[in-house]
Short mmCIF file of C-alpha atoms and ligand atoms in Angstrom, two decimals:
data_model
loop_
_atom_site.label_atom_id
_atom_site.label_comp_id
_atom_site.label_asym_id
_atom_site.label_seq_id
_atom_site.Cartn_x
_atom_site.Cartn_y
_atom_site.Cartn_z
CA MET A 1 0.03 -0.24 0.15
CA SER A 2 1.67 2.74 -0.95
CA THR A 3 2.04 5.59 1.41
CA HIS A 4 1.39 8.54 -0.65
CA LEU A 5 -2.07 7.22 -0.81
CA VAL A 6 -2.73 7.08 2.57
CA GLN A 7 -1.43 10.63 2.96
CA ALA A 8 -3.40 11.84 0.34
CA CYS A 9 -6.86 10.68 1.85
CA ALA A 10 -6.11 11.76 4.84
CA ALA A 11 -5.39 15.39 3.60
CA VAL A 12 -9.23 15.17 2.35
CA VAL A 13 -10.63 13.02 5.34
CA GLY A 14 -8.69 13.28 8.20
CA PRO A 15 -5.77 11.34 9.32
CA SER A 16 -8.48 9.45 11.96
CA ASN A 17 -10.82 9.04 8.70
CA VAL A 18 -8.27 6.28 7.36
CA LEU A 19 -8.24 3.14 8.81
CA VAL A 20 -4.82 0.93 7.63
CA ASP A 21 -4.81 -1.36 10.28
CA GLY A 22 -5.60 -4.86 10.12
CA ALA A 23 -7.52 -4.83 12.79
CA ASP A 24 -9.89 -1.43 12.08
CA LYS A 25 -10.53 -2.18 8.74
CA GLN A 26 -11.26 -5.95 9.14
CA ALA A 27 -14.98 -4.99 9.48
CA PHE A 28 -15.69 -3.34 5.60
CA GLU A 29 -13.40 -6.09 3.82
CA GLN A 30 -15.48 -9.02 5.13
CA ASP A 31 -19.22 -10.48 4.38
CA VAL A 32 -21.91 -9.92 6.21
CA TRP A 33 -21.96 -13.74 6.71
CA ASN A 34 -18.47 -14.09 7.25
CA ARG A 35 -17.91 -16.27 4.44
CA TYR A 36 -15.69 -13.84 1.95
CA ARG A 37 -13.16 -11.58 2.80
CA GLY A 38 -11.48 -9.33 0.49
CA ASN A 39 -8.05 -6.84 1.27
CA ALA A 40 -7.87 -3.82 1.10
CA ALA A 41 -5.51 -0.65 1.20
CA LEU A 42 -7.10 1.37 3.50
CA VAL A 43 -10.53 2.36 4.32
CA ALA A 44 -11.83 6.19 3.97
CA ARG A 45 -15.01 7.34 5.69
CA PRO A 46 -15.99 10.54 4.05
CA GLY A 47 -18.36 13.15 6.09
CA THR A 48 -19.12 15.56 3.14
CA VAL A 49 -19.81 14.82 -0.30
CA ASP A 50 -17.11 17.32 -0.89
CA GLU A 51 -15.44 14.75 0.58
CA VAL A 52 -16.92 11.98 -1.33
CA SER A 53 -15.34 14.12 -4.82
CA LYS A 54 -12.01 14.69 -3.99
CA LEU A 55 -11.43 11.37 -2.62
CA LEU A 56 -12.92 9.83 -6.14
CA VAL A 57 -9.82 12.37 -7.75
CA VAL A 58 -7.32 11.07 -5.31
CA ALA A 59 -8.08 7.20 -6.19
CA ALA A 60 -7.62 8.44 -9.95
CA GLU A 61 -4.10 10.00 -9.18
CA HIS A 62 -2.72 7.34 -7.31
CA GLY A 63 -4.35 4.67 -10.08
CA ALA A 64 -6.29 3.34 -7.03
CA SER A 65 -9.85 1.91 -7.58
CA VAL A 66 -12.94 2.30 -5.30
CA VAL A 67 -15.16 0.32 -3.37
CA PRO A 68 -18.31 2.45 -2.28
CA GLN A 69 -19.72 0.76 1.13
CA GLY A 70 -23.01 1.18 2.93
CA GLY A 71 -24.22 -0.97 5.61
CA ASN A 72 -22.05 -3.91 4.31
CA THR A 73 -25.19 -5.96 4.35
CA GLY A 74 -25.24 -7.07 0.66
CA LEU A 75 -25.21 -10.97 -0.10
CA VAL A 76 -23.12 -10.96 -3.19
CA ALA A 77 -20.24 -9.41 -1.99
CA GLY A 78 -19.88 -6.53 -3.66
CA SER A 79 -19.52 -4.35 -0.78
CA ILE A 80 -16.53 -5.51 0.14
CA PRO A 81 -12.83 -5.00 -1.87
CA ASP A 82 -11.30 -8.16 -3.72
CA GLU A 83 -7.69 -9.49 -2.67
CA THR A 84 -5.44 -7.21 -4.23
CA GLY A 85 -4.72 -4.71 -1.19
CA ARG A 86 -4.97 -2.08 -3.82
CA GLN A 87 -8.55 -1.36 -3.52
CA ILE A 88 -10.06 1.71 -1.11
CA VAL A 89 -13.34 1.39 0.57
CA LEU A 90 -15.39 4.17 0.70
CA SER A 91 -17.65 4.04 3.39
CA LEU A 92 -20.62 6.33 3.35
CA SER A 93 -21.59 5.74 6.90
CA ARG A 94 -20.65 9.22 7.81
CA ILE A 95 -22.77 11.12 5.39
CA ASN A 96 -25.88 10.35 7.32
CA ARG A 97 -28.44 13.45 7.89
CA ILE A 98 -31.64 13.71 6.77
CA ARG A 99 -31.46 17.04 5.24
CA HIS A 100 -35.41 17.36 5.04
CA VAL A 101 -39.31 15.95 5.83
CA GLU A 102 -41.63 17.23 3.86
CA PRO A 103 -45.41 15.78 4.86
CA ARG A 104 -46.87 17.80 2.22
CA GLY A 105 -45.22 17.06 -1.10
CA ASP A 106 -44.70 13.32 0.20
CA PHE A 107 -40.90 13.16 0.29
CA VAL A 108 -37.74 12.66 2.37
CA ILE A 109 -34.39 13.88 1.61
CA ALA A 110 -32.13 11.67 2.96
CA GLU A 111 -28.09 11.65 2.80
CA ALA A 112 -26.61 7.81 1.49
CA GLY A 113 -25.52 6.93 5.35
CA VAL A 114 -28.91 6.92 6.29
CA VAL A 115 -29.70 3.54 8.41
CA LEU A 116 -33.20 1.97 6.66
CA ALA A 117 -34.95 1.84 9.15
CA ASP A 118 -33.92 5.78 10.57
CA ILE A 119 -35.61 6.38 7.65
CA GLN A 120 -39.32 4.75 8.05
CA LYS A 121 -39.57 6.61 11.36
CA ALA A 122 -38.86 9.98 10.14
CA ALA A 123 -41.75 9.11 7.99
CA GLU A 124 -43.73 7.73 10.94
CA GLN A 125 -42.92 10.55 13.01
CA VAL A 126 -44.43 12.60 10.17
CA ASP A 127 -47.67 10.56 10.01
CA ARG A 128 -46.33 8.99 6.92
CA SER A 129 -44.31 5.53 5.99
CA PHE A 130 -41.91 4.72 3.65
CA PRO A 131 -42.76 1.43 2.94
CA LEU A 132 -39.34 -0.42 1.90
CA SER A 133 -38.87 -3.32 5.05
CA LEU A 134 -35.85 -5.42 4.54
CA GLY A 135 -34.25 -8.10 7.19
CA ALA A 136 -31.16 -5.70 7.17
CA GLU A 137 -32.94 -2.69 7.91
CA GLY A 138 -31.55 -1.94 11.14
CA SER A 139 -27.74 -1.77 9.53
CA CYS A 140 -28.57 -1.60 6.29
CA GLN A 141 -28.16 1.95 4.73
CA ILE A 142 -30.90 4.18 1.63
CA GLY A 143 -27.32 4.66 -0.37
CA GLY A 144 -27.02 0.65 -0.41
CA ASN A 145 -30.37 -0.26 -1.33
CA ILE A 146 -30.51 2.39 -3.83
CA ALA A 147 -27.40 0.76 -5.17
CA THR A 148 -29.13 -2.30 -5.06
CA ASN A 149 -32.47 -1.33 -5.70
CA ALA A 150 -33.40 -3.94 -2.58
CA GLY A 151 -36.82 -5.78 -2.70
CA GLY A 152 -37.81 -6.52 0.13
CA LEU A 153 -41.20 -7.80 1.79
CA ASN A 154 -43.90 -5.14 0.31
CA VAL A 155 -42.32 -5.18 -3.17
CA LEU A 156 -45.82 -6.35 -4.18
CA ARG A 157 -47.58 -3.45 -2.98
CA TYR A 158 -45.26 -0.90 -3.33
CA GLY A 159 -42.28 -2.55 -5.65
CA MET A 160 -38.98 -2.14 -5.59
CA THR A 161 -36.62 0.65 -4.47
CA ARG A 162 -36.19 1.92 -7.66
CA GLY A 163 -39.91 3.02 -7.57
CA LEU A 164 -39.80 5.38 -4.35
CA ILE A 165 -36.95 7.72 -5.84
CA LEU A 166 -37.84 10.99 -6.64
CA GLY A 167 -34.36 12.33 -7.73
CA LEU A 168 -30.22 11.20 -6.90
CA GLU A 169 -27.19 13.15 -5.93
CA VAL A 170 -24.47 11.33 -7.40
CA VAL A 171 -20.98 11.79 -7.36
CA LEU A 172 -19.51 10.29 -11.43
CA ALA A 173 -16.12 8.80 -11.50
CA ASP A 174 -14.08 12.08 -12.30
CA GLY A 175 -15.09 13.44 -9.40
CA THR A 176 -18.44 15.77 -10.47
CA ILE A 177 -21.21 16.07 -8.73
CA TRP A 178 -24.45 15.67 -10.41
CA ASN A 179 -27.11 17.34 -8.06
CA GLY A 180 -30.49 15.50 -9.13
CA LEU A 181 -32.74 15.90 -6.14
CA ARG A 182 -35.69 16.62 -7.19
CA SER A 183 -38.85 15.68 -5.50
CA VAL A 184 -41.63 16.02 -8.23
CA ARG A 185 -43.63 12.93 -9.85
CA LYS A 186 -43.54 13.81 -13.41
CA ASP A 187 -40.72 14.68 -14.90
CA ASN A 188 -40.39 13.49 -18.64
CA THR A 189 -37.19 16.38 -19.59
CA GLY A 190 -35.24 14.36 -21.72
CA TYR A 191 -33.99 10.43 -20.39
CA ASP A 192 -34.46 9.97 -16.84
CA LEU A 193 -30.46 9.69 -15.48
CA LYS A 194 -31.72 8.55 -11.98
CA GLU A 195 -32.53 5.13 -13.14
CA ILE A 196 -29.18 4.22 -14.35
CA PHE A 197 -27.54 4.69 -11.27
CA VAL A 198 -30.54 2.39 -8.93
CA GLY A 199 -29.28 -0.87 -9.08
CA SER A 200 -25.50 -0.27 -10.53
CA GLU A 201 -23.91 -1.08 -7.46
CA GLY A 202 -21.40 1.13 -6.39
CA THR A 203 -19.93 0.76 -10.59
CA LEU A 204 -21.46 3.77 -12.12
CA GLY A 205 -21.18 6.88 -9.63
CA ILE A 206 -21.52 7.52 -5.43
CA ILE A 207 -24.79 7.74 -4.24
CA THR A 208 -24.52 10.81 -1.87
CA ALA A 209 -28.56 11.64 -1.33
CA ALA A 210 -31.87 10.60 -2.50
CA SER A 211 -35.27 12.31 -2.73
CA LEU A 212 -37.74 9.34 -1.80
CA ARG A 213 -41.10 8.65 -1.85
CA LEU A 214 -43.27 9.10 1.45
CA LEU A 215 -46.93 7.15 1.02
CA PRO A 216 -49.75 7.33 3.66
CA PRO A 217 -49.42 5.68 6.92
CA GLN A 218 -50.78 2.14 7.42
CA ARG A 219 -52.74 2.38 10.53
CA ASP A 220 -54.34 -1.55 10.60
CA ARG A 221 -52.14 -4.28 10.01
CA GLN A 222 -53.42 -8.38 9.96
CA THR A 223 -50.53 -10.93 10.03
CA ILE A 224 -51.86 -14.58 8.89
CA TRP A 225 -49.82 -17.63 9.47
CA LEU A 226 -51.13 -20.12 7.30
CA ALA A 227 -50.46 -24.10 6.45
CA VAL A 228 -50.47 -25.21 3.19
CA ALA A 229 -50.28 -29.22 2.05
CA SER A 230 -47.93 -27.59 -1.81
CA ALA A 231 -46.18 -24.93 -2.80
CA GLU A 232 -49.45 -25.54 -5.49
CA ALA A 233 -52.12 -24.38 -3.33
CA ALA A 234 -50.20 -22.21 -1.58
CA VAL A 235 -50.17 -19.77 -5.30
CA ASP A 236 -54.01 -20.89 -5.39
CA LEU A 237 -54.36 -18.92 -2.30
CA PHE A 238 -52.41 -16.11 -3.40
CA ALA A 239 -54.47 -15.46 -6.53
CA ARG A 240 -57.13 -15.72 -4.27
CA PHE A 241 -56.35 -13.15 -1.21
CA ARG A 242 -55.26 -11.32 -4.85
CA SER A 243 -59.09 -11.38 -6.00
CA HIS A 244 -60.35 -10.67 -2.68
CA PHE A 245 -58.41 -7.89 -0.64
CA GLY A 246 -56.55 -6.15 -4.10
CA ASP A 247 -53.42 -3.83 -2.97
CA LEU A 248 -54.30 -4.74 0.86
CA ILE A 249 -51.57 -7.43 0.99
CA SER A 250 -47.49 -6.23 1.16
CA SER A 251 -46.54 -9.59 1.82
CA PHE A 252 -47.12 -13.20 0.38
CA GLU A 253 -44.37 -14.94 1.76
CA LEU A 254 -43.45 -19.10 1.25
CA ILE A 255 -41.76 -21.11 3.97
CA HIS A 256 -40.99 -25.15 3.75
CA SER A 257 -41.26 -26.66 6.68
CA ASN A 258 -38.20 -27.60 7.16
CA GLY A 259 -37.03 -23.63 7.30
CA VAL A 260 -39.84 -23.40 10.39
CA GLU A 261 -38.75 -26.10 12.47
CA LEU A 262 -34.95 -24.92 12.16
CA ALA A 263 -36.03 -21.40 13.41
CA VAL A 264 -37.70 -23.11 16.61
CA GLU A 265 -35.02 -25.60 17.47
CA TYR A 266 -32.69 -22.89 17.40
CA LEU A 267 -34.06 -19.12 17.72
CA GLU A 268 -34.26 -18.59 21.41
CA GLY A 269 -37.83 -17.53 22.12
CA CYS A 270 -39.33 -18.92 18.76
CA ARG A 271 -42.08 -20.43 18.38
CA ARG A 272 -44.42 -22.73 16.21
CA PRO A 273 -47.38 -19.35 15.35
CA LEU A 274 -50.02 -23.79 14.89
CA SER A 275 -48.68 -26.58 17.11
CA ASP A 276 -48.81 -29.62 14.40
CA ARG A 277 -46.12 -29.72 11.84
CA HIS A 278 -47.19 -29.31 8.43
CA GLN A 279 -45.07 -28.75 5.29
CA TRP A 280 -45.61 -25.61 4.07
CA HIS A 281 -46.62 -22.03 5.46
CA VAL A 282 -47.66 -18.62 4.09
CA LEU A 283 -46.73 -15.58 6.33
CA ILE A 284 -49.11 -12.52 5.18
CA GLU A 285 -49.54 -8.77 5.52
CA LEU A 286 -52.36 -7.07 5.02
CA ALA A 287 -53.00 -3.34 5.80
CA TRP A 288 -55.30 -0.04 5.19
CA ALA A 289 -54.86 3.33 6.52
CA LEU A 290 -57.91 3.41 8.25
CA PRO A 291 -57.66 2.82 11.91
CA THR A 292 -60.07 -0.45 11.93
CA GLY A 293 -61.95 -2.83 10.29
CA LEU A 294 -59.41 -4.85 8.48
CA ARG A 295 -60.01 -7.80 10.70
CA GLU A 296 -63.43 -8.15 10.39
CA GLN A 297 -62.66 -8.62 6.77
CA THR A 298 -59.90 -10.95 7.15
CA GLU A 299 -61.49 -13.32 9.59
CA THR A 300 -64.63 -13.53 6.93
CA PHE A 301 -62.20 -14.28 4.15
CA LEU A 302 -60.60 -17.00 6.22
CA GLU A 303 -63.55 -18.73 7.43
CA GLN A 304 -64.33 -19.08 3.32
CA LEU A 305 -61.02 -20.76 2.78
CA PHE A 306 -61.32 -23.20 6.17
CA GLU A 307 -64.84 -24.34 5.24
CA TYR A 308 -63.62 -24.30 1.33
CA GLY A 309 -60.72 -26.83 2.73
CA LEU A 310 -58.16 -24.23 0.76
CA CYS A 311 -55.96 -24.36 4.19
CA GLU A 312 -55.17 -26.74 6.42
CA ASP A 313 -54.61 -24.55 9.41
CA GLY A 314 -54.00 -21.21 10.45
CA THR A 315 -54.36 -18.16 12.76
CA ILE A 316 -54.06 -14.48 12.91
CA ALA A 317 -52.14 -12.28 15.16
CA GLU A 318 -53.34 -11.47 18.23
CA SER A 319 -50.55 -8.99 19.50
CA GLU A 320 -47.21 -7.03 18.01
CA MET A 321 -45.29 -10.24 20.26
CA GLN A 322 -46.96 -12.57 17.97
CA ARG A 323 -46.52 -11.47 14.64
CA LEU A 324 -42.47 -10.55 15.79
CA ASN A 325 -42.49 -14.26 16.04
CA MET A 326 -43.92 -14.84 12.42
CA TRP A 327 -41.45 -12.76 11.13
CA ARG A 328 -38.32 -14.09 13.33
CA ILE A 329 -39.28 -17.39 11.28
CA ARG A 330 -38.84 -16.03 8.72
CA GLU A 331 -36.09 -13.72 8.94
CA GLY A 332 -34.38 -15.79 11.03
CA GLN A 333 -33.80 -19.44 9.21
CA SER A 334 -30.82 -18.59 7.86
CA GLU A 335 -28.89 -17.64 11.23
CA ALA A 336 -30.86 -20.71 12.17
CA ALA A 337 -29.56 -23.76 10.10
CA ARG A 338 -25.90 -21.71 10.57
CA LYS A 339 -25.74 -23.06 13.71
CA ARG A 340 -25.70 -26.92 11.65
CA GLY A 341 -23.45 -26.04 8.81
CA VAL A 342 -23.36 -24.15 5.73
CA VAL A 343 -26.15 -22.73 4.31
CA ILE A 344 -26.59 -22.23 0.11
CA ARG A 345 -27.93 -18.84 -0.81
CA SER A 346 -29.83 -18.21 -4.19
CA ASP A 347 -32.08 -15.48 -5.15
CA VAL A 348 -34.27 -16.46 -8.07
CA ALA A 349 -37.27 -15.00 -9.71
CA VAL A 350 -40.15 -16.72 -11.82
CA SER A 351 -43.43 -16.03 -12.83
CA ILE A 352 -45.86 -16.71 -9.88
CA GLU A 353 -47.67 -19.35 -10.89
CA ARG A 354 -44.08 -21.72 -12.18
CA VAL A 355 -42.77 -21.26 -8.94
CA PRO A 356 -44.22 -25.43 -7.92
CA GLY A 357 -42.19 -26.41 -10.31
CA LEU A 358 -39.36 -24.73 -9.93
CA LEU A 359 -39.39 -25.90 -6.29
CA HIS A 360 -40.57 -29.25 -7.06
CA ALA A 361 -37.24 -29.21 -9.90
CA MET A 362 -35.40 -28.33 -7.17
CA GLU A 363 -36.22 -30.79 -4.16
CA GLU A 364 -35.86 -33.62 -7.37
CA TRP A 365 -32.05 -32.81 -7.74
CA THR A 366 -30.47 -32.42 -4.45
CA LYS A 367 -32.31 -35.31 -3.46
CA ALA A 368 -30.68 -37.53 -6.86
CA GLN A 369 -27.15 -36.28 -4.50
CA ASP A 370 -24.78 -38.56 -3.01
CA THR A 371 -25.01 -35.85 -0.20
CA ASP A 372 -27.53 -34.87 2.63
CA ILE A 373 -28.82 -31.57 1.75
CA LEU A 374 -31.73 -30.27 3.87
CA PHE A 375 -33.51 -28.56 1.23
CA MET A 376 -34.95 -25.15 3.25
CA PRO A 377 -36.83 -22.87 0.53
CA PHE A 378 -39.07 -19.19 1.30
CA GLY A 379 -39.14 -16.61 -1.03
CA HIS A 380 -41.37 -13.56 -1.51
CA VAL A 381 -44.01 -15.76 -3.91
CA GLY A 382 -46.37 -13.16 -4.28
CA ASP A 383 -43.49 -11.93 -6.36
CA GLY A 384 -42.54 -14.66 -7.64
CA ASN A 385 -39.10 -14.03 -5.70
CA LEU A 386 -37.80 -17.93 -4.59
CA HIS A 387 -34.33 -18.54 -2.10
CA CYS A 388 -33.78 -22.11 -2.65
CA ASN A 389 -31.78 -22.38 -0.04
CA CYS A 390 -30.06 -25.53 1.33
CA LEU A 391 -28.06 -26.65 4.58
CA VAL A 392 -25.20 -28.59 4.01
CA SER A 393 -22.02 -29.42 5.75
CA PRO A 394 -18.73 -27.62 5.29
CA HIS A 395 -16.87 -30.15 4.11
CA VAL A 396 -19.46 -30.31 0.82
CA VAL A 397 -19.91 -26.77 0.30
CA GLY A 398 -17.18 -26.07 -2.08
CA GLU A 399 -18.23 -29.54 -3.88
CA ILE A 400 -21.66 -28.79 -4.44
CA GLU A 401 -22.51 -25.35 -4.20
CA PRO A 402 -21.47 -24.32 -7.52
CA ARG A 403 -23.22 -27.52 -9.17
CA LEU A 404 -26.69 -26.88 -6.91
CA LEU A 405 -25.89 -22.82 -8.85
CA GLU A 406 -25.41 -24.32 -11.55
CA ALA A 407 -28.79 -26.82 -11.41
CA LEU A 408 -30.95 -24.08 -10.26
CA TYR A 409 -29.69 -20.93 -12.96
CA ASP A 410 -30.11 -23.62 -15.81
CA GLU A 411 -33.97 -24.12 -14.71
CA VAL A 412 -35.05 -20.68 -13.89
CA THR A 413 -33.02 -19.50 -16.84
CA GLN A 414 -35.39 -22.66 -18.97
CA LEU A 415 -38.72 -21.15 -17.22
CA GLY A 416 -37.72 -17.43 -18.83
CA GLY A 417 -36.44 -16.28 -14.84
CA SER A 418 -33.99 -14.39 -13.44
CA ILE A 419 -31.28 -15.57 -11.53
CA SER A 420 -30.10 -12.32 -9.46
CA ALA A 421 -34.35 -11.41 -8.14
CA GLU A 422 -32.75 -8.62 -5.42
CA HIS A 423 -29.91 -9.05 -3.66
CA GLY A 424 -28.18 -8.31 -7.26
CA ILE A 425 -24.50 -9.83 -9.18
CA GLY A 426 -21.89 -8.33 -6.74
CA ARG A 427 -18.87 -10.34 -7.48
CA LEU A 428 -20.72 -13.30 -6.86
CA LYS A 429 -23.12 -13.69 -9.90
CA SER A 430 -21.06 -11.71 -12.11
CA TYR A 431 -20.38 -15.38 -14.50
CA SER A 432 -23.29 -16.14 -14.10
CA VAL A 433 -25.18 -13.61 -14.98
CA GLY A 434 -23.28 -12.45 -17.82
CA LYS A 435 -23.15 -15.61 -19.85
CA ARG A 436 -26.78 -15.78 -19.83
CA LYS A 437 -26.78 -12.30 -21.26
CA SER A 438 -27.61 -11.40 -25.04
CA ASP A 439 -24.88 -10.30 -26.76
CA VAL A 440 -26.76 -6.43 -27.39
CA GLU A 441 -27.89 -6.66 -23.77
CA LEU A 442 -24.26 -6.94 -22.04
CA ARG A 443 -22.76 -4.29 -25.46
CA LEU A 444 -24.93 -2.15 -23.63
CA ALA A 445 -23.88 -2.58 -20.30
CA HIS A 446 -20.82 -2.37 -21.30
CA SER A 447 -21.25 0.83 -23.13
CA ILE A 448 -22.71 2.72 -20.01
CA LYS A 449 -20.04 1.70 -17.76
CA ARG A 450 -17.56 3.19 -20.76
CA LEU A 451 -19.26 6.29 -20.90
CA LEU A 452 -19.03 6.81 -17.13
CA ASP A 453 -16.68 5.29 -15.32
CA PRO A 454 -13.59 5.19 -18.50
CA SER A 455 -10.96 4.20 -16.17
CA SER A 456 -12.85 1.43 -14.64
CA ILE A 457 -12.47 3.03 -10.80
CA LEU A 458 -15.76 2.79 -9.63
CA ASN A 459 -15.72 -1.40 -8.17
CA PRO A 460 -14.45 -3.46 -10.57
CA GLY A 461 -15.25 -7.01 -10.79
CA VAL A 462 -18.69 -5.94 -9.50
CA ILE A 463 -21.19 -6.96 -12.44
CA PHE A 464 -18.91 -7.36 -15.10
CA GLY A 465 -16.86 -10.47 -14.06
CA THR A 466 -15.19 -13.70 -15.15
CA ALA A 467 -15.39 -16.91 -14.60
CA SER A 468 -12.41 -16.74 -12.32
CA SER A 469 -13.34 -13.47 -10.33
CA GLU A 470 -17.09 -15.68 -8.82
CA ALA A 471 -15.03 -18.67 -8.49
CA ALA A 472 -13.04 -16.81 -5.81
CA PRO A 473 -14.97 -13.28 -5.10
CA ALA A 474 -11.72 -12.51 -2.78
CA ALA A 475 -11.13 -15.65 -0.10
CA ALA A 476 -13.51 -17.18 0.47
CA LEU A 477 -13.68 -18.22 3.81
CA VAL A 478 -15.72 -21.67 6.02
CA GLU A 479 -18.67 -19.75 7.49
CA ALA A 480 -18.11 -18.15 11.01
CA PRO A 481 -20.72 -17.17 13.38
CA LEU A 482 -22.48 -14.30 12.23
CA ARG A 483 -20.31 -10.57 13.39
CA THR A 484 -22.00 -8.22 15.58
CA LYS A 485 -22.31 -5.20 13.13
CA THR A 486 -19.52 -2.15 13.93
CA ALA A 487 -19.72 -0.05 11.14
C1 FAD B 1 -30.86 -10.38 6.88
C2 FAD B 1 -30.42 -9.91 5.74
C3 FAD B 1 -31.73 -9.49 5.35
C4 FAD B 1 -31.98 -8.82 3.60
N1 FAD B 1 -32.79 -9.50 3.18
C5 FAD B 1 -33.06 -8.97 1.90
C6 FAD B 1 -34.46 -8.48 1.05
O1 FAD B 1 -35.19 -8.86 1.78
N2 FAD B 1 -34.39 -7.76 -0.03
C7 FAD B 1 -32.89 -7.89 -0.58
O2 FAD B 1 -33.59 -6.94 -2.11
N3 FAD B 1 -31.84 -7.28 -0.51
C8 FAD B 1 -31.77 -8.52 1.58
N4 FAD B 1 -30.52 -8.67 1.67
C9 FAD B 1 -29.25 -7.80 1.25
C10 FAD B 1 -29.03 -6.50 1.64
O3 FAD B 1 -29.79 -6.03 3.08
C11 FAD B 1 -29.67 -5.34 0.57
O4 FAD B 1 -28.52 -6.01 -0.67
C12 FAD B 1 -29.26 -3.94 0.72
O5 FAD B 1 -29.74 -3.60 -0.14
C13 FAD B 1 -28.22 -3.87 0.94
O6 FAD B 1 -27.49 -2.04 1.41
P1 FAD B 1 -26.47 -2.28 2.16
O7 FAD B 1 -26.81 -0.17 2.59
O8 FAD B 1 -25.52 -2.83 3.40
O9 FAD B 1 -25.17 -1.88 1.10
P2 FAD B 1 -23.98 -2.89 0.73
O10 FAD B 1 -23.62 -4.39 1.20
O11 FAD B 1 -22.58 -2.01 1.19
O12 FAD B 1 -23.59 -2.19 -0.57
C14 FAD B 1 -24.36 -3.33 -1.67
C15 FAD B 1 -24.21 -2.44 -2.88
O13 FAD B 1 -23.90 -1.24 -3.40
C16 FAD B 1 -23.00 -0.72 -2.85
N5 FAD B 1 -23.23 0.94 -2.80
C17 FAD B 1 -23.46 0.81 -1.00
N6 FAD B 1 -24.12 2.02 -1.07
C18 FAD B 1 -23.20 3.01 -2.30
C19 FAD B 1 -23.76 4.06 -2.33
N7 FAD B 1 -24.31 5.15 -1.40
N8 FAD B 1 -23.24 4.27 -3.92
C20 FAD B 1 -22.99 3.83 -4.87
N9 FAD B 1 -22.87 2.43 -4.35
C21 FAD B 1 -22.78 1.90 -3.40
C22 FAD B 1 -22.01 -1.44 -2.70
O14 FAD B 1 -20.56 -1.30 -3.73
C23 FAD B 1 -22.48 -2.18 -3.16
O15 FAD B 1 -21.80 -3.14 -4.90
C24 FAD B 1 -30.61 -8.69 3.32
C25 FAD B 1 -29.69 -8.91 4.06
C26 FAD B 1 -29.37 -9.46 5.16
C27 FAD B 1 -28.11 -8.88 6.18
#
């Protein structure tokens, strides 16, 4: 690592905001599940947009590349550096002010480093809601959410992050600051430039602030847990809920019994919402702005479902504690599974009616292998988005993971789906995505990258990768206990 580079960065952000010691850098070099680790030249922690701009100029002068990092909760190793020791991790955590909340105009302007949960709270304080919600909302940052076009639990009703953005402030690769922080709903004055940066995973510019849509508050919410015999039954149920409740459904989640049992066994205080075991479970959330009345509507509808035998059993959360228990099972099953082995994760999408076929094909694939594989899929079935996760022993993960993912991606591609529904490409999927894209799509994507980042300073290796970069995105680690967040 060059001393000149360290000194130049320190001149921009101050010496205390340049981390060079191994122990200080570690949390920024390792992914959230401690599976992958890189090696950074240094970690720079700018406190202003101007400092971000100057850091990019410094990086270019020293031939260093830059890895923007938000909450570092990304699941495709896009926010950690590669192994070369030549990349700068640029942490946005100190650029974290909420600049303005405007309930009459229904928008909030927040800096990139604001933690998602803090934006939700700021919206609640003015009797509005910010509907983006995901398991990592206590540590992921809005800049990272935009850079990954995050999905989460309410996509069914509100769409992906993209649909919540009115304007952006971005620092371009050459240090130019683009102030596109508009708050209007309608703006057809040419190309919608902000769209290029949404989902660009730090490869086209560094997002420093965003103008975000606020929505009406949801005052009455009903959370329902139903048991069904099959994935087909869950998809049928979704169609019936959709016909009856329309846009009042914010979440419709499918969970396999293997995940439920792991959560109940390993997560402290977690209980099975229904006393008997069932093969498949559906977690549904309905909400509206009126203060009361939804409970009655829900009960009447559920009675009909039971009368026609459309689900095996079910319950409505009677308290916030019961509701949180249901969501803890949904959100915590991977964490629970890690107590028993290594989780092979995936994030794919097919059109909703094809969900059962995909699950069936993958379950058969796992059964046909010589190794013990615990199939524990779950997902946002209302979006056709599945995490076909599998639990395996650490001794076999290296051999089975690439084969399993390849089989899954082939199946999904054949079904006309996407091999990365909401987590992005990062370093982990660059090759697999690239080889399945058409030449036209790849050519256009490379042209945009060359135009905005001609020297490839911004997050090289992410999105555009090679077979070897996907096989070894950074040093692969044996899965270790989830680290406590420090950044
Ligand atoms: C328990 C858990 C549950 C999750 N659930 C979901 C889910 O339901 N849906 C979902 O979509 N994701 C989910 N994720 C993944 C992750 O939380 C999201 O991808 C999130 O949007 C990442 O935000 P972050 O601030 O942590 O970004 P990081 O992980 O720091 O970065 C992610 C990518 O964005 C880039 N980046 C970060 N900040 C900026 C910036 N300011 N400007 C430019 N580029 C930037 C990075 O370089 C990297 O490529 C989950 C993760 C965990 C650990």
